Amino acid sequence: MESNMKQKGFTLIELVVVIVILGILSVTAAPKFLNLQSDAKISALKGAKGAIEGANGIVYGKAVLAGIENTHGQVGDELIDTIGGNIVMTKDNLLKAVSTDMEIKEFEESSDNASALAVFNKGHADTQCLLQIVNDHVNKQLHFELITTEC
């Protein structure tokens, strides 16, 4: 009497092949997902840059209306200090113009010719993941530099 057994399920070799293929896929896809935190930090800094540029544009417009776009003065209800119509980059002055929960540090190198700030993601103020803002008082321009070496 012969029994007619039908094969049900997968063989061990088929299972091993599937596991190997899944392993290869996970190794190639994992770096893309692991880099999301870095991308989020950089995007937050870019958002802060946009907010500061927008606020500076509004302050510049108010300085033009007040006739002080080429001198040193104060504009707005918050009395924001300006030079050449641009916001003077000090921590207190920036916080008058922009509401943010980012960490802000003033550079000690600030002088009569320029003032500089660094804007960091909250909790990361000691890293090289920052937005550096320099207010060039001589040329009356703001310079932004995004530093992302440790993001």
Short mmCIF file of N, CA and C in Angstrom, two decimals:
data_model
loop_
_atom_site.label_atom_id
_atom_site.label_comp_id
_atom_site.label_asym_id
_atom_site.label_seq_id
_atom_site.Cartn_x
_atom_site.Cartn_y
_atom_site.Cartn_z
N MET A 1 0.83 -1.16 0.00
CA MET A 1 0.00 0.00 0.00
C MET A 1 0.89 1.24 0.00
N GLU A 2 0.72 2.02 -1.01
CA GLU A 2 1.53 3.23 -1.13
C GLU A 2 0.72 4.42 -0.65
N SER A 3 1.38 5.23 0.11
CA SER A 3 0.68 6.46 0.54
C SER A 3 1.14 7.60 -0.34
N ASN A 4 0.22 8.40 -0.68
CA ASN A 4 0.50 9.52 -1.56
C ASN A 4 0.59 10.79 -0.71
N MET A 5 1.79 11.13 -0.25
CA MET A 5 1.96 12.30 0.62
C MET A 5 2.20 13.52 -0.24
N LYS A 6 1.46 14.57 0.06
CA LYS A 6 1.67 15.83 -0.64
C LYS A 6 2.58 16.71 0.20
N GLN A 7 3.44 17.44 -0.48
CA GLN A 7 4.36 18.32 0.24
C GLN A 7 3.62 19.57 0.67
N LYS A 8 3.67 19.89 1.95
CA LYS A 8 3.07 21.11 2.48
C LYS A 8 4.16 21.90 3.17
N GLY A 9 4.19 23.24 2.94
CA GLY A 9 5.18 24.10 3.58
C GLY A 9 6.40 24.31 2.70
N PHE A 10 7.42 24.93 3.30
CA PHE A 10 8.63 25.28 2.57
C PHE A 10 9.78 24.42 3.06
N THR A 11 10.72 24.20 2.18
CA THR A 11 11.91 23.46 2.58
C THR A 11 12.87 24.39 3.32
N LEU A 12 13.81 23.81 3.98
CA LEU A 12 14.78 24.59 4.74
C LEU A 12 15.60 25.49 3.82
N ILE A 13 15.94 25.03 2.66
CA ILE A 13 16.73 25.83 1.72
C ILE A 13 15.93 27.05 1.26
N GLU A 14 14.65 26.87 0.99
CA GLU A 14 13.83 28.00 0.57
C GLU A 14 13.75 29.06 1.66
N LEU A 15 13.61 28.64 2.90
CA LEU A 15 13.57 29.58 4.02
C LEU A 15 14.89 30.32 4.18
N VAL A 16 16.01 29.63 4.02
CA VAL A 16 17.32 30.26 4.14
C VAL A 16 17.51 31.29 3.02
N VAL A 17 17.08 30.98 1.81
CA VAL A 17 17.21 31.92 0.69
C VAL A 17 16.40 33.19 0.97
N VAL A 18 15.18 33.02 1.47
CA VAL A 18 14.34 34.19 1.78
C VAL A 18 14.99 35.04 2.87
N ILE A 19 15.55 34.42 3.89
CA ILE A 19 16.19 35.17 4.99
C ILE A 19 17.42 35.91 4.47
N VAL A 20 18.19 35.31 3.60
CA VAL A 20 19.36 35.97 3.02
C VAL A 20 18.93 37.18 2.19
N ILE A 21 17.89 37.02 1.39
CA ILE A 21 17.40 38.14 0.57
C ILE A 21 16.91 39.28 1.47
N LEU A 22 16.17 38.97 2.52
CA LEU A 22 15.70 40.00 3.45
C LEU A 22 16.87 40.70 4.15
N GLY A 23 17.89 39.95 4.48
CA GLY A 23 19.08 40.54 5.10
C GLY A 23 19.78 41.51 4.18
N ILE A 24 19.90 41.15 2.92
CA ILE A 24 20.53 42.04 1.94
C ILE A 24 19.71 43.32 1.78
N LEU A 25 18.40 43.18 1.68
CA LEU A 25 17.53 44.35 1.55
C LEU A 25 17.62 45.27 2.77
N SER A 26 17.67 44.68 3.96
CA SER A 26 17.73 45.52 5.16
C SER A 26 19.06 46.25 5.28
N VAL A 27 20.15 45.63 4.84
CA VAL A 27 21.46 46.29 4.89
C VAL A 27 21.51 47.47 3.92
N THR A 28 20.87 47.34 2.78
CA THR A 28 20.89 48.45 1.81
C THR A 28 19.89 49.54 2.17
N ALA A 29 18.80 49.22 2.84
CA ALA A 29 17.78 50.23 3.16
C ALA A 29 18.02 50.92 4.50
N ALA A 30 18.69 50.29 5.42
CA ALA A 30 18.87 50.84 6.77
C ALA A 30 19.56 52.21 6.80
N PRO A 31 20.61 52.45 6.03
CA PRO A 31 21.26 53.77 6.11
C PRO A 31 20.33 54.92 5.73
N LYS A 32 19.41 54.68 4.83
CA LYS A 32 18.48 55.75 4.45
C LYS A 32 17.58 56.12 5.63
N PHE A 33 17.14 55.15 6.40
CA PHE A 33 16.26 55.42 7.52
C PHE A 33 17.02 55.96 8.73
N LEU A 34 18.27 55.57 8.89
CA LEU A 34 19.06 56.03 10.02
C LEU A 34 19.45 57.50 9.89
N ASN A 35 19.47 58.03 8.68
CA ASN A 35 19.88 59.40 8.44
C ASN A 35 18.73 60.40 8.61
N LEU A 36 17.55 59.94 8.97
CA LEU A 36 16.40 60.83 9.09
C LEU A 36 16.58 61.84 10.22
N GLN A 37 17.20 61.45 11.33
CA GLN A 37 17.39 62.37 12.44
C GLN A 37 18.31 63.53 12.04
N SER A 38 19.35 63.24 11.31
CA SER A 38 20.25 64.29 10.83
C SER A 38 19.51 65.23 9.89
N ASP A 39 18.71 64.67 8.99
CA ASP A 39 17.94 65.49 8.07
C ASP A 39 16.96 66.39 8.81
N ALA A 40 16.37 65.88 9.88
CA ALA A 40 15.43 66.68 10.67
C ALA A 40 16.13 67.85 11.34
N LYS A 41 17.33 67.62 11.87
CA LYS A 41 18.09 68.71 12.51
C LYS A 41 18.45 69.79 11.51
N ILE A 42 18.90 69.37 10.34
CA ILE A 42 19.27 70.34 9.30
C ILE A 42 18.05 71.11 8.83
N SER A 43 16.92 70.43 8.67
CA SER A 43 15.69 71.10 8.25
C SER A 43 15.23 72.12 9.28
N ALA A 44 15.38 71.80 10.56
CA ALA A 44 15.00 72.75 11.61
C ALA A 44 15.86 74.01 11.54
N LEU A 45 17.15 73.84 11.28
CA LEU A 45 18.04 75.00 11.14
C LEU A 45 17.70 75.82 9.90
N LYS A 46 17.34 75.13 8.80
CA LYS A 46 16.93 75.86 7.59
C LYS A 46 15.63 76.63 7.85
N GLY A 47 14.74 76.04 8.64
CA GLY A 47 13.51 76.75 9.01
C GLY A 47 13.79 77.97 9.84
N ALA A 48 14.74 77.85 10.77
CA ALA A 48 15.13 79.00 11.59
C ALA A 48 15.73 80.10 10.72
N LYS A 49 16.53 79.70 9.74
CA LYS A 49 17.12 80.67 8.82
C LYS A 49 16.03 81.42 8.07
N GLY A 50 15.04 80.70 7.58
CA GLY A 50 13.93 81.33 6.87
C GLY A 50 13.15 82.29 7.75
N ALA A 51 12.92 81.90 9.00
CA ALA A 51 12.20 82.77 9.93
C ALA A 51 12.99 84.04 10.22
N ILE A 52 14.30 83.90 10.40
CA ILE A 52 15.14 85.07 10.68
C ILE A 52 15.21 85.98 9.46
N GLU A 53 15.33 85.40 8.26
CA GLU A 53 15.35 86.22 7.04
C GLU A 53 14.02 86.96 6.87
N GLY A 54 12.92 86.28 7.16
CA GLY A 54 11.61 86.92 7.06
C GLY A 54 11.45 88.05 8.05
N ALA A 55 11.85 87.79 9.30
CA ALA A 55 11.76 88.82 10.33
C ALA A 55 12.66 90.01 9.98
N ASN A 56 13.85 89.73 9.44
CA ASN A 56 14.75 90.81 9.05
C ASN A 56 14.15 91.64 7.92
N GLY A 57 13.45 90.99 7.00
CA GLY A 57 12.78 91.72 5.93
C GLY A 57 11.71 92.66 6.46
N ILE A 58 10.96 92.19 7.44
CA ILE A 58 9.92 93.04 8.05
C ILE A 58 10.56 94.21 8.79
N VAL A 59 11.61 93.92 9.55
CA VAL A 59 12.31 94.99 10.28
C VAL A 59 12.91 95.99 9.30
N TYR A 60 13.48 95.49 8.20
CA TYR A 60 14.05 96.40 7.20
C TYR A 60 12.95 97.31 6.62
N GLY A 61 11.80 96.73 6.35
CA GLY A 61 10.68 97.54 5.85
C GLY A 61 10.27 98.63 6.83
N LYS A 62 10.24 98.28 8.11
CA LYS A 62 9.91 99.28 9.13
C LYS A 62 11.00 100.35 9.22
N ALA A 63 12.26 99.93 9.04
CA ALA A 63 13.36 100.90 9.07
C ALA A 63 13.26 101.87 7.90
N VAL A 64 12.88 101.36 6.73
CA VAL A 64 12.71 102.23 5.56
C VAL A 64 11.59 103.23 5.83
N LEU A 65 10.48 102.76 6.37
CA LEU A 65 9.36 103.67 6.67
C LEU A 65 9.74 104.72 7.70
N ALA A 66 10.63 104.34 8.63
CA ALA A 66 11.07 105.30 9.65
C ALA A 66 12.22 106.17 9.14
N GLY A 67 12.75 105.88 7.95
CA GLY A 67 13.84 106.66 7.39
C GLY A 67 15.19 106.40 8.01
N ILE A 68 15.36 105.22 8.61
CA ILE A 68 16.65 104.91 9.26
C ILE A 68 17.33 103.70 8.64
N GLU A 69 17.01 103.39 7.37
CA GLU A 69 17.60 102.20 6.76
C GLU A 69 19.09 102.33 6.49
N ASN A 70 19.64 103.53 6.53
CA ASN A 70 21.07 103.72 6.29
C ASN A 70 21.84 104.10 7.55
N THR A 71 21.18 104.07 8.68
CA THR A 71 21.83 104.47 9.93
C THR A 71 21.56 103.43 11.01
N HIS A 72 21.92 103.77 12.24
CA HIS A 72 21.66 102.93 13.40
C HIS A 72 20.41 103.47 14.08
N GLY A 73 19.49 102.58 14.45
CA GLY A 73 18.28 103.04 15.12
C GLY A 73 17.49 101.89 15.70
N GLN A 74 16.28 102.19 16.13
CA GLN A 74 15.39 101.18 16.69
C GLN A 74 14.05 101.26 15.98
N VAL A 75 13.44 100.08 15.72
CA VAL A 75 12.14 100.03 15.06
C VAL A 75 11.21 99.09 15.80
N GLY A 76 9.92 99.27 15.55
CA GLY A 76 8.91 98.36 16.08
C GLY A 76 8.54 98.62 17.52
N ASP A 77 7.49 97.94 17.93
CA ASP A 77 7.01 98.07 19.31
C ASP A 77 8.02 97.50 20.31
N GLU A 78 8.81 96.53 19.87
CA GLU A 78 9.80 95.89 20.74
C GLU A 78 11.12 96.65 20.77
N LEU A 79 11.23 97.73 20.01
CA LEU A 79 12.47 98.51 19.90
C LEU A 79 13.65 97.63 19.52
N ILE A 80 13.58 97.08 18.32
CA ILE A 80 14.63 96.21 17.79
C ILE A 80 15.75 97.09 17.24
N ASP A 81 16.98 96.86 17.73
CA ASP A 81 18.14 97.62 17.26
C ASP A 81 18.47 97.21 15.83
N THR A 82 18.74 98.21 15.00
CA THR A 82 19.09 97.96 13.60
C THR A 82 20.34 98.73 13.22
N ILE A 83 21.05 98.18 12.25
CA ILE A 83 22.15 98.88 11.59
C ILE A 83 21.94 98.66 10.11
N GLY A 84 21.83 99.74 9.37
CA GLY A 84 21.58 99.65 7.94
C GLY A 84 20.26 98.96 7.63
N GLY A 85 19.30 99.06 8.53
CA GLY A 85 18.00 98.44 8.34
C GLY A 85 17.94 96.99 8.76
N ASN A 86 19.08 96.34 8.98
CA ASN A 86 19.12 94.93 9.40
C ASN A 86 19.11 94.82 10.92
N ILE A 87 18.60 93.71 11.40
CA ILE A 87 18.60 93.44 12.83
C ILE A 87 20.04 93.30 13.32
N VAL A 88 20.39 93.99 14.40
CA VAL A 88 21.69 93.79 15.03
C VAL A 88 21.64 92.42 15.71
N MET A 89 22.56 91.54 15.35
CA MET A 89 22.51 90.16 15.81
C MET A 89 23.04 89.99 17.23
N THR A 90 22.18 90.29 18.18
CA THR A 90 22.42 89.92 19.58
C THR A 90 21.29 88.99 19.98
N LYS A 91 21.52 88.20 21.01
CA LYS A 91 20.51 87.23 21.44
C LYS A 91 19.20 87.92 21.80
N ASP A 92 19.27 88.95 22.64
CA ASP A 92 18.05 89.65 23.07
C ASP A 92 17.34 90.30 21.89
N ASN A 93 18.10 90.89 21.00
CA ASN A 93 17.52 91.57 19.85
C ASN A 93 16.83 90.59 18.91
N LEU A 94 17.47 89.43 18.68
CA LEU A 94 16.87 88.43 17.80
C LEU A 94 15.59 87.88 18.39
N LEU A 95 15.58 87.65 19.70
CA LEU A 95 14.38 87.12 20.34
C LEU A 95 13.23 88.12 20.34
N LYS A 96 13.53 89.42 20.19
CA LYS A 96 12.46 90.41 20.03
C LYS A 96 11.80 90.26 18.67
N ALA A 97 12.57 89.82 17.67
CA ALA A 97 12.07 89.74 16.30
C ALA A 97 11.50 88.37 15.95
N VAL A 98 12.05 87.31 16.54
CA VAL A 98 11.67 85.94 16.18
C VAL A 98 11.39 85.14 17.44
N SER A 99 10.24 84.49 17.47
CA SER A 99 9.91 83.60 18.59
C SER A 99 10.43 82.21 18.24
N THR A 100 11.32 81.69 19.05
CA THR A 100 11.92 80.38 18.75
C THR A 100 12.27 79.65 20.04
N ASP A 101 12.28 78.32 19.96
CA ASP A 101 12.75 77.52 21.10
C ASP A 101 14.15 76.98 20.83
N MET A 102 14.78 77.45 19.77
CA MET A 102 16.16 77.06 19.46
C MET A 102 17.10 77.74 20.46
N GLU A 103 18.27 77.16 20.64
CA GLU A 103 19.26 77.77 21.52
C GLU A 103 20.10 78.77 20.73
N ILE A 104 20.35 79.93 21.34
CA ILE A 104 21.08 81.00 20.66
C ILE A 104 22.28 81.39 21.52
N LYS A 105 23.45 81.48 20.88
CA LYS A 105 24.67 81.91 21.57
C LYS A 105 25.30 83.05 20.79
N GLU A 106 25.79 84.04 21.53
CA GLU A 106 26.52 85.14 20.90
C GLU A 106 27.99 84.78 20.83
N PHE A 107 28.64 85.16 19.72
CA PHE A 107 30.08 84.95 19.59
C PHE A 107 30.81 86.08 20.29
N GLU A 108 31.89 85.74 20.97
CA GLU A 108 32.68 86.76 21.66
C GLU A 108 33.43 87.64 20.67
N GLU A 109 33.56 87.19 19.43
CA GLU A 109 34.31 87.95 18.44
C GLU A 109 33.52 89.15 17.92
N SER A 110 32.28 89.33 18.38
CA SER A 110 31.48 90.45 17.90
C SER A 110 32.20 91.76 18.20
N SER A 111 32.09 92.71 17.27
CA SER A 111 32.79 93.98 17.42
C SER A 111 31.89 95.09 16.89
N ASP A 112 32.46 96.30 16.77
CA ASP A 112 31.70 97.41 16.22
C ASP A 112 31.42 97.20 14.73
N ASN A 113 32.27 96.41 14.05
CA ASN A 113 32.11 96.20 12.61
C ASN A 113 31.21 95.02 12.27
N ALA A 114 31.00 94.11 13.23
CA ALA A 114 30.17 92.94 12.96
C ALA A 114 29.68 92.34 14.28
N SER A 115 28.52 91.74 14.22
CA SER A 115 28.01 90.98 15.36
C SER A 115 27.62 89.61 14.83
N ALA A 116 27.75 88.58 15.66
CA ALA A 116 27.51 87.23 15.18
C ALA A 116 26.78 86.40 16.23
N LEU A 117 25.94 85.50 15.74
CA LEU A 117 25.18 84.59 16.58
C LEU A 117 25.31 83.18 16.03
N ALA A 118 25.07 82.21 16.90
CA ALA A 118 24.93 80.82 16.47
C ALA A 118 23.58 80.33 16.97
N VAL A 119 22.84 79.69 16.10
CA VAL A 119 21.54 79.13 16.45
C VAL A 119 21.65 77.62 16.38
N PHE A 120 21.30 76.94 17.49
CA PHE A 120 21.43 75.50 17.60
C PHE A 120 20.06 74.86 17.80
N ASN A 121 19.95 73.58 17.45
CA ASN A 121 18.77 72.82 17.83
C ASN A 121 18.76 72.68 19.34
N LYS A 122 17.59 72.66 19.94
CA LYS A 122 17.48 72.57 21.40
C LYS A 122 18.21 71.34 21.92
N GLY A 123 19.06 71.53 22.92
CA GLY A 123 19.81 70.44 23.52
C GLY A 123 21.09 70.06 22.80
N HIS A 124 21.45 70.78 21.74
CA HIS A 124 22.66 70.44 20.98
C HIS A 124 23.57 71.65 20.81
N ALA A 125 23.68 72.48 21.83
CA ALA A 125 24.43 73.73 21.72
C ALA A 125 25.94 73.54 21.70
N ASP A 126 26.43 72.36 21.96
CA ASP A 126 27.87 72.14 21.96
C ASP A 126 28.33 71.32 20.76
N THR A 127 27.55 71.33 19.69
CA THR A 127 27.90 70.54 18.52
C THR A 127 28.23 71.45 17.33
N GLN A 128 28.71 70.85 16.27
CA GLN A 128 28.96 71.57 15.02
C GLN A 128 27.77 71.38 14.08
N CYS A 129 26.58 71.55 14.63
CA CYS A 129 25.34 71.49 13.86
C CYS A 129 24.61 72.79 14.18
N LEU A 130 24.88 73.84 13.40
CA LEU A 130 24.39 75.16 13.77
C LEU A 130 24.19 76.06 12.57
N LEU A 131 23.47 77.13 12.80
CA LEU A 131 23.31 78.19 11.82
C LEU A 131 24.07 79.40 12.37
N GLN A 132 25.08 79.82 11.64
CA GLN A 132 25.88 80.98 12.06
C GLN A 132 25.38 82.19 11.28
N ILE A 133 25.12 83.28 12.01
CA ILE A 133 24.63 84.51 11.40
C ILE A 133 25.60 85.63 11.73
N VAL A 134 26.11 86.29 10.72
CA VAL A 134 27.02 87.42 10.92
C VAL A 134 26.37 88.65 10.33
N ASN A 135 26.28 89.70 11.13
CA ASN A 135 25.76 90.98 10.67
C ASN A 135 26.96 91.87 10.39
N ASP A 136 27.24 92.06 9.12
CA ASP A 136 28.36 92.90 8.69
C ASP A 136 27.89 94.35 8.73
N HIS A 137 28.32 95.09 9.76
CA HIS A 137 27.86 96.47 9.94
C HIS A 137 28.42 97.42 8.88
N VAL A 138 29.58 97.08 8.34
CA VAL A 138 30.21 97.95 7.35
C VAL A 138 29.45 97.88 6.03
N ASN A 139 29.20 96.65 5.55
CA ASN A 139 28.50 96.47 4.27
C ASN A 139 26.98 96.40 4.43
N LYS A 140 26.51 96.44 5.67
CA LYS A 140 25.08 96.41 5.99
C LYS A 140 24.39 95.20 5.40
N GLN A 141 24.97 94.02 5.66
CA GLN A 141 24.43 92.77 5.14
C GLN A 141 24.44 91.70 6.22
N LEU A 142 23.49 90.77 6.12
CA LEU A 142 23.49 89.57 6.95
C LEU A 142 24.09 88.42 6.15
N HIS A 143 24.96 87.64 6.79
CA HIS A 143 25.55 86.47 6.15
C HIS A 143 25.16 85.24 6.97
N PHE A 144 24.61 84.25 6.29
CA PHE A 144 24.19 83.01 6.94
C PHE A 144 25.11 81.88 6.50
N GLU A 145 25.51 81.04 7.45
CA GLU A 145 26.29 79.84 7.13
C GLU A 145 25.73 78.68 7.93
N LEU A 146 25.33 77.63 7.23
CA LEU A 146 24.81 76.43 7.85
C LEU A 146 25.96 75.45 8.01
N ILE A 147 26.29 75.10 9.26
CA ILE A 147 27.39 74.17 9.56
C ILE A 147 26.76 72.85 10.01
N THR A 148 27.01 71.79 9.25
CA THR A 148 26.30 70.52 9.50
C THR A 148 27.25 69.35 9.71
N THR A 149 28.48 69.60 10.17
CA THR A 149 29.45 68.51 10.28
C THR A 149 29.08 67.49 11.36
N GLU A 150 28.32 67.88 12.38
CA GLU A 150 27.95 66.95 13.45
C GLU A 150 26.44 66.78 13.59
N CYS A 151 25.73 66.95 12.53
CA CYS A 151 24.26 66.81 12.61
C CYS A 151 23.81 65.38 12.66
#
